[in-house]
Amino acid sequence: MGTRVLVRQVRAEDAARFVELAGLSSGLHRPWVNLPASAEEFREYLARFDQVAAVGMVVCRREGGDLAGTVNINRIVRGSYQRGVLGYAAFLPFAGRGYLTEGVGLAVRYAFEQLKLHRVEADIQPGNAASIKLVRRLGFRREGFSPGFIKIDGVWRDHERWALTSEDEHVY
Ligand SMILES: CC(C)(COP(=O)(O)OP(=O)(O)OC[C@H]1O[C@@H](n2cnc3c(N)ncnc32)[C@H](O)[C@@H]1OP(=O)(O)O)[C@@H](O)C(=O)NCCC(=O)NCCS
């Protein structure tokens, strides 16, 4: 797998297309994630990725190179944890084609093999069926449930805690 997409670092030159696709996809993304809706918000978003605590990537179609979505490894903690937390979203019109499963899988491989993390996690709202299906396909296990875990759009939302460790059998 990983044959139809690649993942690479998100960069300043992506701003216009990223913001355009995020705007077109806002109906798909709410209330699960908020992506930058303007050039200014995109600059702030980019600044979060210092390559130490957070790595921001885009999922690109190999054919044509357009942005199929985004995948980030956030909240990287070293020391005795060696963990990171995934964030991801598909861009319309590329949702529902398997690109994000491939792209998130490549990001997981990057996390284990290049960043040498031991654990990647995904915090997912219980109603987010598409996201739960995606991590299941990649071999993640549900480790727990945290009520009111993350504030999104001004509301503290419950999240399921999904994770994969480098010893686990995973797809990529
Ligand atoms: C979560 C999210 C990224 C999943 O995106 P997605 O497009 O469903 O994921 P994929 O790109 O891997 O596509 C998988 C679907 O494509 C289908 N598909 C179609 N053609 C395919 C192909 N050639 N290969 C593989 N899958 C294919 C699969 O059957 C699957 O559909 P199913 O889950 O109904 O069975 C997307 O719904 C999204 O952006 N949601 C909002 C943001 C969000 O929730 N982020 C996560 C927060 S925790």
PDB file of C-alpha atoms and ligand atoms in Angstrom:
ATOM      1  CA  MET A   1       0.000   0.000   0.000  1.00  0.00           C
ATOM      2  CA  GLY A   2       1.058   3.642  -0.005  1.00  0.00           C
ATOM      3  CA  THR A   3       1.110   3.371  -3.765  1.00  0.00           C
ATOM      4  CA  ARG A   4      -1.439   6.068  -4.561  1.00  0.00           C
ATOM      5  CA  VAL A   5      -0.286   8.764  -2.149  1.00  0.00           C
ATOM      6  CA  LEU A   6       2.818  10.124  -0.502  1.00  0.00           C
ATOM      7  CA  VAL A   7       3.175  12.189   2.634  1.00  0.00           C
ATOM      8  CA  ARG A   8       5.486  15.164   2.879  1.00  0.00           C
ATOM      9  CA  GLN A   9       6.002  18.100   5.182  1.00  0.00           C
ATOM     10  CA  VAL A  10       3.389  20.847   4.835  1.00  0.00           C
ATOM     11  CA  ARG A  11       4.993  24.082   3.621  1.00  0.00           C
ATOM     12  CA  ALA A  12       4.252  27.765   3.073  1.00  0.00           C
ATOM     13  CA  GLU A  13       3.672  27.238  -0.674  1.00  0.00           C
ATOM     14  CA  ASP A  14       0.704  24.965   0.163  1.00  0.00           C
ATOM     15  CA  ALA A  15      -1.223  27.902   1.682  1.00  0.00           C
ATOM     16  CA  ALA A  16      -3.579  28.804  -1.152  1.00  0.00           C
ATOM     17  CA  ARG A  17      -4.625  25.257  -2.117  1.00  0.00           C
ATOM     18  CA  PHE A  18      -4.758  24.088   1.501  1.00  0.00           C
ATOM     19  CA  VAL A  19      -7.061  26.917   2.553  1.00  0.00           C
ATOM     20  CA  GLU A  20      -9.211  26.440  -0.555  1.00  0.00           C
ATOM     21  CA  LEU A  21      -9.636  22.687   0.047  1.00  0.00           C
ATOM     22  CA  ALA A  22     -10.173  23.148   3.794  1.00  0.00           C
ATOM     23  CA  GLY A  23     -12.970  25.603   2.948  1.00  0.00           C
ATOM     24  CA  LEU A  24     -14.576  23.190   0.468  1.00  0.00           C
ATOM     25  CA  SER A  25     -14.327  20.422   3.093  1.00  0.00           C
ATOM     26  CA  SER A  26     -15.609  22.300   6.141  1.00  0.00           C
ATOM     27  CA  GLY A  27     -18.908  20.374   6.068  1.00  0.00           C
ATOM     28  CA  LEU A  28     -16.964  17.089   6.290  1.00  0.00           C
ATOM     29  CA  HIS A  29     -14.665  18.389   9.021  1.00  0.00           C
ATOM     30  CA  ARG A  30     -17.202  19.838  11.486  1.00  0.00           C
ATOM     31  CA  PRO A  31     -17.523  19.135  14.365  1.00  0.00           C
ATOM     32  CA  TRP A  32     -14.464  16.914  14.332  1.00  0.00           C
ATOM     33  CA  VAL A  33     -11.585  19.220  13.396  1.00  0.00           C
ATOM     34  CA  ASN A  34     -10.915  22.867  12.577  1.00  0.00           C
ATOM     35  CA  LEU A  35      -8.413  23.626   9.836  1.00  0.00           C
ATOM     36  CA  PRO A  36      -7.090  27.052   8.811  1.00  0.00           C
ATOM     37  CA  ALA A  37      -9.682  29.047   6.890  1.00  0.00           C
ATOM     38  CA  SER A  38      -7.442  31.934   5.793  1.00  0.00           C
ATOM     39  CA  ALA A  39      -3.828  32.658   4.833  1.00  0.00           C
ATOM     40  CA  GLU A  40      -3.272  34.179   8.279  1.00  0.00           C
ATOM     41  CA  GLU A  41      -4.640  31.098  10.056  1.00  0.00           C
ATOM     42  CA  PHE A  42      -2.518  28.908   7.784  1.00  0.00           C
ATOM     43  CA  ARG A  43       0.649  30.811   8.874  1.00  0.00           C
ATOM     44  CA  GLU A  44      -0.250  30.218  12.528  1.00  0.00           C
ATOM     45  CA  TYR A  45      -0.979  26.541  11.783  1.00  0.00           C
ATOM     46  CA  LEU A  46       2.391  26.120  10.044  1.00  0.00           C
ATOM     47  CA  ALA A  47       4.216  27.728  12.974  1.00  0.00           C
ATOM     48  CA  ARG A  48       2.988  24.929  15.271  1.00  0.00           C
ATOM     49  CA  PHE A  49       5.142  22.382  13.453  1.00  0.00           C
ATOM     50  CA  ASP A  50       8.596  22.806  14.972  1.00  0.00           C
ATOM     51  CA  GLN A  51       9.669  19.236  13.986  1.00  0.00           C
ATOM     52  CA  VAL A  52      10.348  18.530  17.661  1.00  0.00           C
ATOM     53  CA  ALA A  53       7.004  18.599  19.429  1.00  0.00           C
ATOM     54  CA  ALA A  54       4.939  18.453  16.242  1.00  0.00           C
ATOM     55  CA  VAL A  55       5.347  17.409  12.617  1.00  0.00           C
ATOM     56  CA  GLY A  56       2.815  18.590  10.041  1.00  0.00           C
ATOM     57  CA  MET A  57       2.347  16.747   6.771  1.00  0.00           C
ATOM     58  CA  VAL A  58       0.063  16.682   3.789  1.00  0.00           C
ATOM     59  CA  VAL A  59      -1.174  13.594   1.979  1.00  0.00           C
ATOM     60  CA  CYS A  60      -0.612  14.081  -1.760  1.00  0.00           C
ATOM     61  CA  ARG A  61      -1.965  12.079  -4.637  1.00  0.00           C
ATOM     62  CA  ARG A  62       0.917  10.638  -6.637  1.00  0.00           C
ATOM     63  CA  GLU A  63      -1.118  11.238  -9.759  1.00  0.00           C
ATOM     64  CA  GLY A  64      -1.183  14.994 -10.232  1.00  0.00           C
ATOM     65  CA  GLY A  65       0.187  15.846  -6.777  1.00  0.00           C
ATOM     66  CA  ASP A  66      -2.954  17.481  -5.397  1.00  0.00           C
ATOM     67  CA  LEU A  67      -3.580  17.574  -1.650  1.00  0.00           C
ATOM     68  CA  ALA A  68      -5.846  14.696  -0.607  1.00  0.00           C
ATOM     69  CA  GLY A  69      -5.669  15.583   3.060  1.00  0.00           C
ATOM     70  CA  THR A  70      -3.557  16.327   6.032  1.00  0.00           C
ATOM     71  CA  VAL A  71      -1.873  14.269   8.734  1.00  0.00           C
ATOM     72  CA  ASN A  72       0.049  15.590  11.715  1.00  0.00           C
ATOM     73  CA  ILE A  73       1.974  14.035  14.557  1.00  0.00           C
ATOM     74  CA  ASN A  74       1.303  16.351  17.484  1.00  0.00           C
ATOM     75  CA  ARG A  75       2.224  16.511  21.150  1.00  0.00           C
ATOM     76  CA  ILE A  76       5.405  14.487  20.707  1.00  0.00           C
ATOM     77  CA  VAL A  77       6.861  13.565  24.072  1.00  0.00           C
ATOM     78  CA  ARG A  78      10.327  12.023  24.368  1.00  0.00           C
ATOM     79  CA  GLY A  79      12.038  10.578  27.473  1.00  0.00           C
ATOM     80  CA  SER A  80      10.332   7.487  28.792  1.00  0.00           C
ATOM     81  CA  TYR A  81       7.137   8.090  26.757  1.00  0.00           C
ATOM     82  CA  GLN A  82       8.304   8.390  23.107  1.00  0.00           C
ATOM     83  CA  ARG A  83       4.771   9.086  21.971  1.00  0.00           C
ATOM     84  CA  GLY A  84       2.862  11.311  19.563  1.00  0.00           C
ATOM     85  CA  VAL A  85      -0.799  12.075  18.850  1.00  0.00           C
ATOM     86  CA  LEU A  86      -2.171  11.940  15.325  1.00  0.00           C
ATOM     87  CA  GLY A  87      -4.436  14.486  13.708  1.00  0.00           C
ATOM     88  CA  TYR A  88      -5.776  13.955  10.182  1.00  0.00           C
ATOM     89  CA  ALA A  89      -8.450  15.047   7.754  1.00  0.00           C
ATOM     90  CA  ALA A  90      -9.433  14.289   4.185  1.00  0.00           C
ATOM     91  CA  PHE A  91     -10.045  17.041   1.657  1.00  0.00           C
ATOM     92  CA  LEU A  92     -13.044  16.894  -0.628  1.00  0.00           C
ATOM     93  CA  PRO A  93     -13.310  15.696  -3.322  1.00  0.00           C
ATOM     94  CA  PHE A  94     -10.787  13.046  -2.241  1.00  0.00           C
ATOM     95  CA  ALA A  95     -12.586  11.547   0.775  1.00  0.00           C
ATOM     96  CA  GLY A  96     -13.876   7.986   0.651  1.00  0.00           C
ATOM     97  CA  ARG A  97     -11.196   6.684  -1.706  1.00  0.00           C
ATOM     98  CA  GLY A  98      -8.783   5.153   0.777  1.00  0.00           C
ATOM     99  CA  TYR A  99      -6.182   7.908   0.405  1.00  0.00           C
ATOM    100  CA  LEU A 100      -6.251   8.887   4.067  1.00  0.00           C
ATOM    101  CA  THR A 101      -5.888   5.320   5.305  1.00  0.00           C
ATOM    102  CA  GLU A 102      -2.773   5.068   3.139  1.00  0.00           C
ATOM    103  CA  GLY A 103      -1.508   8.504   4.161  1.00  0.00           C
ATOM    104  CA  VAL A 104      -2.057   8.046   7.896  1.00  0.00           C
ATOM    105  CA  GLY A 105      -0.429   4.623   7.580  1.00  0.00           C
ATOM    106  CA  LEU A 106       2.645   6.239   5.997  1.00  0.00           C
ATOM    107  CA  ALA A 107       2.724   8.833   8.801  1.00  0.00           C
ATOM    108  CA  VAL A 108       2.586   6.033  11.381  1.00  0.00           C
ATOM    109  CA  ARG A 109       5.494   4.326   9.662  1.00  0.00           C
ATOM    110  CA  TYR A 110       7.402   7.630   9.671  1.00  0.00           C
ATOM    111  CA  ALA A 111       6.649   8.011  13.394  1.00  0.00           C
ATOM    112  CA  PHE A 112       8.021   4.577  14.240  1.00  0.00           C
ATOM    113  CA  GLU A 113      10.890   4.299  11.772  1.00  0.00           C
ATOM    114  CA  GLN A 114      12.180   7.882  11.423  1.00  0.00           C
ATOM    115  CA  LEU A 115      11.056   9.630  14.599  1.00  0.00           C
ATOM    116  CA  LYS A 116      11.648   6.442  16.599  1.00  0.00           C
ATOM    117  CA  LEU A 117       8.456   6.904  18.589  1.00  0.00           C
ATOM    118  CA  HIS A 118       7.191   3.924  20.518  1.00  0.00           C
ATOM    119  CA  ARG A 119       3.524   4.863  20.513  1.00  0.00           C
ATOM    120  CA  VAL A 120       1.108   6.807  18.325  1.00  0.00           C
ATOM    121  CA  GLU A 121      -2.320   7.730  19.581  1.00  0.00           C
ATOM    122  CA  ALA A 122      -5.554   9.059  18.114  1.00  0.00           C
ATOM    123  CA  ASP A 123      -8.247  10.732  20.206  1.00  0.00           C
ATOM    124  CA  ILE A 124     -11.575  10.272  18.432  1.00  0.00           C
ATOM    125  CA  GLN A 125     -15.109  11.397  19.269  1.00  0.00           C
ATOM    126  CA  PRO A 126     -17.409   8.359  19.625  1.00  0.00           C
ATOM    127  CA  GLY A 127     -19.690   9.550  16.809  1.00  0.00           C
ATOM    128  CA  ASN A 128     -16.852   9.909  14.320  1.00  0.00           C
ATOM    129  CA  ALA A 129     -17.442   6.606  12.542  1.00  0.00           C
ATOM    130  CA  ALA A 130     -15.201   7.365   9.527  1.00  0.00           C
ATOM    131  CA  SER A 131     -12.231   8.123  11.765  1.00  0.00           C
ATOM    132  CA  ILE A 132     -12.782   5.054  13.935  1.00  0.00           C
ATOM    133  CA  LYS A 133     -12.960   2.883  10.810  1.00  0.00           C
ATOM    134  CA  LEU A 134      -9.720   4.412   9.568  1.00  0.00           C
ATOM    135  CA  VAL A 135      -7.681   3.654  12.695  1.00  0.00           C
ATOM    136  CA  ARG A 136      -9.203   0.176  12.962  1.00  0.00           C
ATOM    137  CA  ARG A 137      -8.036  -0.546   9.410  1.00  0.00           C
ATOM    138  CA  LEU A 138      -4.512   0.397  10.501  1.00  0.00           C
ATOM    139  CA  GLY A 139      -4.590  -1.962  13.470  1.00  0.00           C
ATOM    140  CA  PHE A 140      -5.064   0.562  16.288  1.00  0.00           C
ATOM    141  CA  ARG A 141      -6.717  -0.656  19.491  1.00  0.00           C
ATOM    142  CA  ARG A 142      -9.217   1.233  21.626  1.00  0.00           C
ATOM    143  CA  GLU A 143      -7.511   1.785  24.942  1.00  0.00           C
ATOM    144  CA  GLY A 144      -9.987   3.932  26.772  1.00  0.00           C
ATOM    145  CA  PHE A 145     -12.556   6.683  26.919  1.00  0.00           C
ATOM    146  CA  SER A 146     -12.074  10.194  28.279  1.00  0.00           C
ATOM    147  CA  PRO A 147     -15.217  12.258  29.005  1.00  0.00           C
ATOM    148  CA  GLY A 148     -14.951  15.961  28.086  1.00  0.00           C
ATOM    149  CA  PHE A 149     -11.394  15.401  26.881  1.00  0.00           C
ATOM    150  CA  ILE A 150     -10.894  18.096  24.202  1.00  0.00           C
ATOM    151  CA  LYS A 151     -12.609  21.462  23.682  1.00  0.00           C
ATOM    152  CA  ILE A 152     -13.736  21.771  20.069  1.00  0.00           C
ATOM    153  CA  ASP A 153     -15.878  24.690  18.882  1.00  0.00           C
ATOM    154  CA  GLY A 154     -16.255  25.793  22.498  1.00  0.00           C
ATOM    155  CA  VAL A 155     -17.561  22.439  23.779  1.00  0.00           C
ATOM    156  CA  TRP A 156     -15.682  19.890  25.918  1.00  0.00           C
ATOM    157  CA  ARG A 157     -16.131  16.724  23.878  1.00  0.00           C
ATOM    158  CA  ASP A 158     -15.784  13.084  24.916  1.00  0.00           C
ATOM    159  CA  HIS A 159     -13.093  11.090  23.114  1.00  0.00           C
ATOM    160  CA  GLU A 160     -12.177   7.474  22.633  1.00  0.00           C
ATOM    161  CA  ARG A 161      -8.454   6.841  23.022  1.00  0.00           C
ATOM    162  CA  TRP A 162      -6.971   4.727  20.233  1.00  0.00           C
ATOM    163  CA  ALA A 163      -3.313   3.715  20.001  1.00  0.00           C
ATOM    164  CA  LEU A 164      -0.698   1.617  18.281  1.00  0.00           C
ATOM    165  CA  THR A 165       2.773   0.770  19.555  1.00  0.00           C
ATOM    166  CA  SER A 166       5.801  -0.110  17.453  1.00  0.00           C
ATOM    167  CA  GLU A 167       5.641  -3.748  18.569  1.00  0.00           C
ATOM    168  CA  ASP A 168       2.051  -4.079  17.378  1.00  0.00           C
ATOM    169  CA  GLU A 169       1.319  -5.585  14.049  1.00  0.00           C
ATOM    170  CA  HIS A 170       0.364  -2.701  11.823  1.00  0.00           C
ATOM    171  CA  VAL A 171      -0.567  -2.396   8.211  1.00  0.00           C
ATOM    172  CA  TYR A 172       2.307  -0.236   6.943  1.00  0.00           C
TER     173      TYR A 172
HETATM  174  C1  LIG B   1     -11.735  10.639   9.167  1.00  0.00           C
HETATM  175  C2  LIG B   1     -11.504  10.876   7.684  1.00  0.00           C
HETATM  176  C3  LIG B   1     -10.088  11.415   7.477  1.00  0.00           C
HETATM  177  C4  LIG B   1     -11.644   9.535   6.978  1.00  0.00           C
HETATM  178  O1  LIG B   1     -11.522   9.784   5.600  1.00  0.00           O
HETATM  179  P1  LIG B   1     -11.942   8.697   4.528  1.00  0.00           P
HETATM  180  O2  LIG B   1     -11.943   9.403   3.230  1.00  0.00           O
HETATM  181  O3  LIG B   1     -13.160   7.971   4.973  1.00  0.00           O
HETATM  182  O4  LIG B   1     -10.728   7.692   4.646  1.00  0.00           O
HETATM  183  P2  LIG B   1     -10.037   6.996   3.454  1.00  0.00           P
HETATM  184  O5  LIG B   1      -9.437   8.005   2.533  1.00  0.00           O
HETATM  185  O6  LIG B   1      -9.089   6.024   4.012  1.00  0.00           O
HETATM  186  O7  LIG B   1     -11.212   6.285   2.681  1.00  0.00           O
HETATM  187  C5  LIG B   1     -11.779   5.129   3.232  1.00  0.00           C
HETATM  188  C6  LIG B   1     -13.039   4.816   2.515  1.00  0.00           C
HETATM  189  O8  LIG B   1     -12.781   4.818   1.106  1.00  0.00           O
HETATM  190  C7  LIG B   1     -13.327   3.610   0.561  1.00  0.00           C
HETATM  191  N1  LIG B   1     -12.577   3.319  -0.661  1.00  0.00           N
HETATM  192  C8  LIG B   1     -13.031   3.595  -1.894  1.00  0.00           C
HETATM  193  N2  LIG B   1     -12.100   3.249  -2.785  1.00  0.00           N
HETATM  194  C9  LIG B   1     -11.055   2.731  -2.110  1.00  0.00           C
HETATM  195  C10 LIG B   1      -9.810   2.187  -2.510  1.00  0.00           C
HETATM  196  N3  LIG B   1      -9.470   2.110  -3.795  1.00  0.00           N
HETATM  197  N4  LIG B   1      -8.968   1.754  -1.553  1.00  0.00           N
HETATM  198  C11 LIG B   1      -9.300   1.800  -0.268  1.00  0.00           C
HETATM  199  N5  LIG B   1     -10.486   2.317   0.170  1.00  0.00           N
HETATM  200  C12 LIG B   1     -11.353   2.771  -0.752  1.00  0.00           C
HETATM  201  C13 LIG B   1     -13.226   2.608   1.680  1.00  0.00           C
HETATM  202  O9  LIG B   1     -14.121   1.538   1.498  1.00  0.00           O
HETATM  203  C14 LIG B   1     -13.578   3.463   2.890  1.00  0.00           C
HETATM  204  O10 LIG B   1     -14.975   3.621   3.010  1.00  0.00           O
HETATM  205  P3  LIG B   1     -15.721   2.963   4.284  1.00  0.00           P
HETATM  206  O11 LIG B   1     -14.978   3.435   5.515  1.00  0.00           O
HETATM  207  O12 LIG B   1     -17.088   3.487   4.164  1.00  0.00           O
HETATM  208  O13 LIG B   1     -15.576   1.490   4.099  1.00  0.00           O
HETATM  209  C15 LIG B   1     -12.552  11.855   7.067  1.00  0.00           C
HETATM  210  O14 LIG B   1     -13.841  11.364   7.288  1.00  0.00           O
HETATM  211  C16 LIG B   1     -12.448  13.259   7.624  1.00  0.00           C
HETATM  212  O15 LIG B   1     -11.687  14.087   7.128  1.00  0.00           O
HETATM  213  N6  LIG B   1     -13.237  13.531   8.677  1.00  0.00           N
HETATM  214  C17 LIG B   1     -13.217  14.821   9.311  1.00  0.00           C
HETATM  215  C18 LIG B   1     -11.935  15.069  10.067  1.00  0.00           C
HETATM  216  C19 LIG B   1     -11.740  14.042  11.178  1.00  0.00           C
HETATM  217  O16 LIG B   1     -12.684  13.523  11.707  1.00  0.00           O
HETATM  218  N7  LIG B   1     -10.470  13.775  11.501  1.00  0.00           N
HETATM  219  C20 LIG B   1     -10.131  12.819  12.543  1.00  0.00           C
HETATM  220  C21 LIG B   1     -10.345  13.390  13.888  1.00  0.00           C
HETATM  221  S1  LIG B   1     -10.045  12.174  15.120  1.00  0.00           S
END
